[in-house]
Tab-separated table of C-alpha atoms in Angstrom:
chain	number	residue	atom	x	y	z
A	1	GLY	CA	0.000	0.000	0.000
A	2	GLN	CA	0.843	3.669	0.030
A	3	ASN	CA	1.591	5.384	3.308
A	4	ILE	CA	3.049	8.731	4.301
A	5	ASP	CA	3.568	9.605	7.951
A	6	GLN	CA	4.305	12.926	9.563
A	7	PRO	CA	3.671	14.300	13.062
A	8	THR	CA	0.248	15.808	13.614
A	9	GLU	CA	1.303	18.903	15.520
A	10	MET	CA	4.445	20.783	16.486
A	11	THR	CA	5.087	23.968	18.426
A	12	ALA	CA	8.071	26.296	18.329
A	13	THR	CA	9.173	29.766	19.324
A	14	GLU	CA	9.797	32.742	17.076
A	15	GLY	CA	13.427	32.803	15.899
A	16	ALA	CA	13.981	29.093	16.553
A	17	ILE	CA	14.642	26.210	14.148
A	18	VAL	CA	12.147	23.397	13.630
A	19	GLN	CA	12.439	20.123	11.718
A	20	ILE	CA	9.333	18.370	10.385
A	21	ASN	CA	9.905	14.728	9.519
A	22	CYS	CA	8.171	12.639	6.893
A	23	THR	CA	8.496	8.912	6.235
A	24	TYR	CA	6.963	7.208	3.240
A	25	GLN	CA	6.243	3.770	1.853
A	26	THR	CA	4.976	3.922	-1.723
A	27	SER	CA	4.816	1.607	-4.729
A	28	GLY	CA	7.352	3.767	-6.569
A	29	PHE	CA	9.165	7.057	-6.197
A	30	ASN	CA	9.467	9.955	-8.588
A	31	GLY	CA	9.831	12.910	-6.279
A	32	LEU	CA	8.898	14.268	-2.857
A	33	PHE	CA	7.208	17.609	-2.329
A	34	TRP	CA	6.560	19.889	0.611
A	35	TYR	CA	3.641	22.294	0.614
A	36	GLN	CA	2.590	24.991	3.065
A	37	GLN	CA	-1.069	25.567	3.804
A	38	HIS	CA	-2.384	28.436	5.912
A	39	ALA	CA	-5.771	27.959	7.511
A	40	GLY	CA	-8.602	28.431	5.025
A	41	GLU	CA	-6.247	28.686	2.054
A	42	ALA	CA	-4.910	26.442	-0.700
A	43	PRO	CA	-1.579	24.626	-0.358
A	44	THR	CA	1.406	26.370	-1.919
A	45	PHE	CA	4.629	24.756	-3.137
A	46	LEU	CA	7.702	24.936	-0.901
A	47	SER	CA	10.248	22.398	-2.115
A	48	TYR	CA	10.976	19.386	-4.278
A	49	ASN	CA	13.503	16.556	-3.855
A	50	VAL	CA	14.070	13.709	-6.261
A	51	LEU	CA	17.719	12.867	-5.493
A	52	ASP	CA	19.259	12.236	-2.070
A	53	GLY	CA	20.535	15.246	-0.241
A	54	LEU	CA	19.651	18.712	0.913
A	55	GLU	CA	17.867	21.405	-1.088
A	56	GLU	CA	18.100	24.893	0.396
A	57	LYS	CA	15.806	27.769	-0.409
A	58	GLY	CA	16.159	30.761	1.869
A	59	ARG	CA	14.938	29.972	5.385
A	60	PHE	CA	13.561	26.606	4.240
A	61	SER	CA	15.543	23.454	3.456
A	62	SER	CA	14.396	19.962	2.569
A	63	PHE	CA	16.324	16.716	2.844
A	64	LEU	CA	15.709	13.345	1.200
A	65	SER	CA	17.030	9.830	1.788
A	66	ARG	CA	15.453	7.468	-0.732
A	67	SER	CA	17.008	4.347	0.812
A	68	LYS	CA	15.397	5.183	4.166
A	69	GLY	CA	12.100	6.497	2.746
A	70	TYR	CA	12.671	9.652	4.761
A	71	SER	CA	12.532	13.384	4.304
A	72	TYR	CA	12.524	16.415	6.526
A	73	LEU	CA	11.651	20.063	6.128
A	74	LEU	CA	13.841	22.451	8.110
A	75	LEU	CA	12.552	25.917	8.908
A	76	LYS	CA	15.047	28.430	10.276
A	77	GLU	CA	14.547	31.808	11.968
A	78	LEU	CA	10.912	31.058	12.556
A	79	GLN	CA	8.400	33.856	12.152
A	80	MET	CA	4.805	34.091	13.300
A	81	LYS	CA	3.669	33.867	9.680
A	82	ASP	CA	5.185	30.356	9.502
A	83	SER	CA	2.283	29.099	11.604
A	84	ALA	CA	0.580	26.796	9.102
A	85	SER	CA	0.153	23.178	8.085
A	86	TYR	CA	3.027	21.543	6.232
A	87	LEU	CA	2.144	18.761	3.829
A	88	CYS	CA	4.537	16.050	2.678
A	89	ALA	CA	3.620	14.459	-0.663
A	90	VAL	CA	5.155	11.743	-2.842
A	91	ARG	CA	4.755	11.230	-6.595
A	92	PRO	CA	5.034	7.459	-7.035
A	93	ARG	CA	5.155	7.558	-10.835
A	94	ALA	CA	5.497	10.115	-13.608
A	95	ASN	CA	4.038	8.287	-16.564
A	96	GLN	CA	0.948	9.288	-18.491
A	97	ALA	CA	-1.632	7.791	-16.191
A	98	GLY	CA	0.199	8.026	-12.903
A	99	THR	CA	1.250	11.539	-12.022
A	100	ALA	CA	-0.890	12.004	-8.941
A	101	LEU	CA	0.623	12.967	-5.609
A	102	ILE	CA	-0.082	11.067	-2.413
A	103	PHE	CA	-0.252	13.346	0.598
A	104	GLY	CA	0.467	12.839	4.252
A	105	LYS	CA	-2.084	14.151	6.713
A	106	GLY	CA	-0.062	17.272	7.373
A	107	THR	CA	1.781	18.745	10.343
A	108	THR	CA	0.261	21.797	12.019
A	109	LEU	CA	3.024	24.106	13.210
A	110	SER	CA	2.252	26.774	15.794
A	111	VAL	CA	4.848	29.498	16.293
A	112	SER	CA	4.621	31.560	19.473
A	113	SER	CA	6.372	34.767	20.445
B	1	ASP	CA	-4.849	36.635	-12.859
B	2	ALA	CA	-4.964	33.206	-11.253
B	3	GLY	CA	-4.109	30.356	-13.629
B	4	ILE	CA	-6.661	28.098	-11.971
B	5	THR	CA	-10.097	28.955	-10.661
B	6	GLN	CA	-12.747	26.907	-8.915
B	7	SER	CA	-16.450	27.584	-8.790
B	8	PRO	CA	-18.441	27.918	-6.716
B	9	ARG	CA	-16.309	28.856	-3.689
B	10	HIS	CA	-19.019	27.881	-1.252
B	11	LYS	CA	-22.125	25.754	-1.653
B	12	VAL	CA	-24.778	24.345	0.623
B	13	THR	CA	-26.928	21.595	-0.839
B	14	GLU	CA	-29.448	19.049	0.319
B	15	THR	CA	-28.899	15.322	0.648
B	16	GLY	CA	-29.781	13.464	-2.529
B	17	THR	CA	-29.286	16.353	-4.947
B	18	PRO	CA	-26.668	16.315	-7.724
B	19	VAL	CA	-23.867	18.862	-7.465
B	20	THR	CA	-21.237	19.882	-10.015
B	21	LEU	CA	-18.022	21.668	-9.150
B	22	ARG	CA	-15.976	23.332	-11.852
B	23	CYS	CA	-12.241	23.748	-12.239
B	24	HIS	CA	-10.957	26.059	-14.979
B	25	GLN	CA	-7.313	26.581	-15.934
B	26	THR	CA	-5.563	28.967	-18.295
B	27	GLU	CA	-2.121	27.309	-18.064
B	28	ASN	CA	-2.709	24.648	-20.746
B	29	HIS	CA	-1.491	21.983	-18.310
B	30	ARG	CA	-2.159	18.397	-19.301
B	31	TYR	CA	-2.899	16.979	-15.861
B	32	MET	CA	-5.786	17.954	-13.627
B	33	TYR	CA	-6.852	16.507	-10.272
B	34	TRP	CA	-9.676	16.645	-7.757
B	35	TYR	CA	-8.918	16.146	-4.057
B	36	ARG	CA	-10.992	16.422	-0.948
B	37	GLN	CA	-9.549	17.600	2.355
B	38	ASP	CA	-11.002	16.532	5.675
B	39	PRO	CA	-9.694	16.899	9.238
B	40	GLY	CA	-7.673	13.848	10.206
B	41	HIS	CA	-7.427	12.608	6.636
B	42	GLY	CA	-5.475	15.208	4.744
B	43	LEU	CA	-5.787	15.516	0.996
B	44	ARG	CA	-7.230	12.448	-0.725
B	45	LEU	CA	-7.412	11.961	-4.482
B	46	ILE	CA	-10.896	11.574	-5.957
B	47	HIS	CA	-10.281	11.517	-9.722
B	48	TYR	CA	-7.666	12.803	-12.085
B	49	SER	CA	-7.246	13.495	-15.788
B	50	TYR	CA	-4.229	13.043	-18.018
B	51	GLY	CA	-5.779	14.539	-21.133
B	52	VAL	CA	-9.057	15.470	-22.779
B	53	LYS	CA	-11.528	12.651	-22.163
B	54	ASP	CA	-8.810	10.673	-20.317
B	55	THR	CA	-9.666	10.237	-16.653
B	56	ASP	CA	-9.060	7.712	-13.906
B	57	LYS	CA	-10.190	6.993	-10.371
B	58	GLY	CA	-8.348	7.911	-7.237
B	59	GLU	CA	-8.477	6.634	-3.680
B	60	VAL	CA	-11.984	7.929	-2.799
B	61	SER	CA	-13.916	7.917	-6.085
B	62	ASP	CA	-17.179	6.266	-4.955
B	63	GLY	CA	-20.118	8.644	-5.402
B	64	TYR	CA	-18.186	10.970	-7.712
B	65	SER	CA	-17.809	11.253	-11.474
B	66	VAL	CA	-15.731	13.582	-13.622
B	67	SER	CA	-15.610	14.893	-17.152
B	68	ARG	CA	-13.022	16.712	-19.193
B	69	SER	CA	-14.281	17.701	-22.620
B	70	LYS	CA	-11.610	20.356	-23.185
B	71	THR	CA	-8.168	21.072	-21.778
B	72	GLU	CA	-9.278	24.031	-19.681
B	73	ASP	CA	-12.150	22.483	-17.724
B	74	PHE	CA	-12.413	19.568	-15.313
B	75	LEU	CA	-15.820	18.992	-13.759
B	76	LEU	CA	-16.531	17.006	-10.603
B	77	THR	CA	-20.086	15.731	-10.099
B	78	LEU	CA	-21.577	14.331	-6.939
B	79	GLU	CA	-24.322	12.201	-8.373
B	80	SER	CA	-26.476	12.181	-5.220
B	81	ALA	CA	-24.904	14.194	-2.437
B	82	THR	CA	-24.574	12.666	1.039
B	83	SER	CA	-23.537	14.228	4.340
B	84	SER	CA	-20.244	12.295	4.192
B	85	GLN	CA	-19.348	14.369	1.138
B	86	THR	CA	-19.311	17.563	3.179
B	87	SER	CA	-15.722	18.651	2.671
B	88	VAL	CA	-13.356	21.152	1.109
B	89	TYR	CA	-12.638	20.236	-2.501
B	90	PHE	CA	-9.416	21.284	-4.193
B	91	CYS	CA	-8.603	21.164	-7.860
B	92	ALA	CA	-4.952	21.044	-8.917
B	93	ILE	CA	-3.061	21.205	-12.198
B	94	SER	CA	0.416	20.065	-13.180
B	95	ASP	CA	2.703	19.493	-16.123
B	96	LEU	CA	5.219	17.262	-14.286
B	97	GLN	CA	7.573	20.145	-13.549
B	98	PRO	CA	9.451	20.077	-10.209
B	99	SER	CA	6.966	22.551	-8.790
B	100	GLY	CA	4.384	19.803	-8.627
B	101	TYR	CA	0.853	21.085	-8.353
B	102	THR	CA	-0.782	24.452	-8.526
B	103	PHE	CA	-3.953	24.399	-6.463
B	104	GLY	CA	-7.199	26.242	-6.907
B	105	SER	CA	-8.633	28.184	-3.978
B	106	GLY	CA	-10.985	25.367	-3.020
B	107	THR	CA	-14.736	24.836	-2.780
B	108	ARG	CA	-16.321	24.431	0.618
B	109	LEU	CA	-19.303	22.094	0.173
B	110	THR	CA	-21.835	21.447	2.901
B	111	VAL	CA	-24.460	18.741	2.441
B	112	VAL	CA	-27.405	19.094	4.845
């Protein structure tokens, strides 16, 4: 089957660093995505990993280990506006009929001052 | 000038009535998807399309049908709405680029 696990909730303080983990078991692998979703809004793209290693984009970084079925999203210098849900998603295949993403249930991050 | 729009944004309907949600894109992307998002379940795939008149079922397709008669539009129909279909419905588009999906703003559907 297909399964993506991530913690349900996390809390952190403004200015701190937080790491959100994601483990996956899917029938194939053709990329892992992280999305941010503020309450009442649509998800927006944060990062993409298809090869092992770290991808850095400003305050956000994402890491992938395909052999371990593991990824994490690292948020540095947290700001209040980072309070949101963070969704981990895997694309098992990228052929004509199989491009859909499978999503984890999301991690709700609350940042306090 | 959003590249993807959903309509309606909000709808309240009665149990047993048919409901159609519309997703319209101006990006000429090949792939379109319908998801529902519920507390405790996250985003779950209902149906998707990989071209005009080419569609397939997702994880939670029972009670839903779709149609795509042209590239721009992907319609989701609830044939006979039930209270369990109360949810937020998101449409997404992609062209297999590393950015993954672009999501519409969502439709909040309440079945009473």
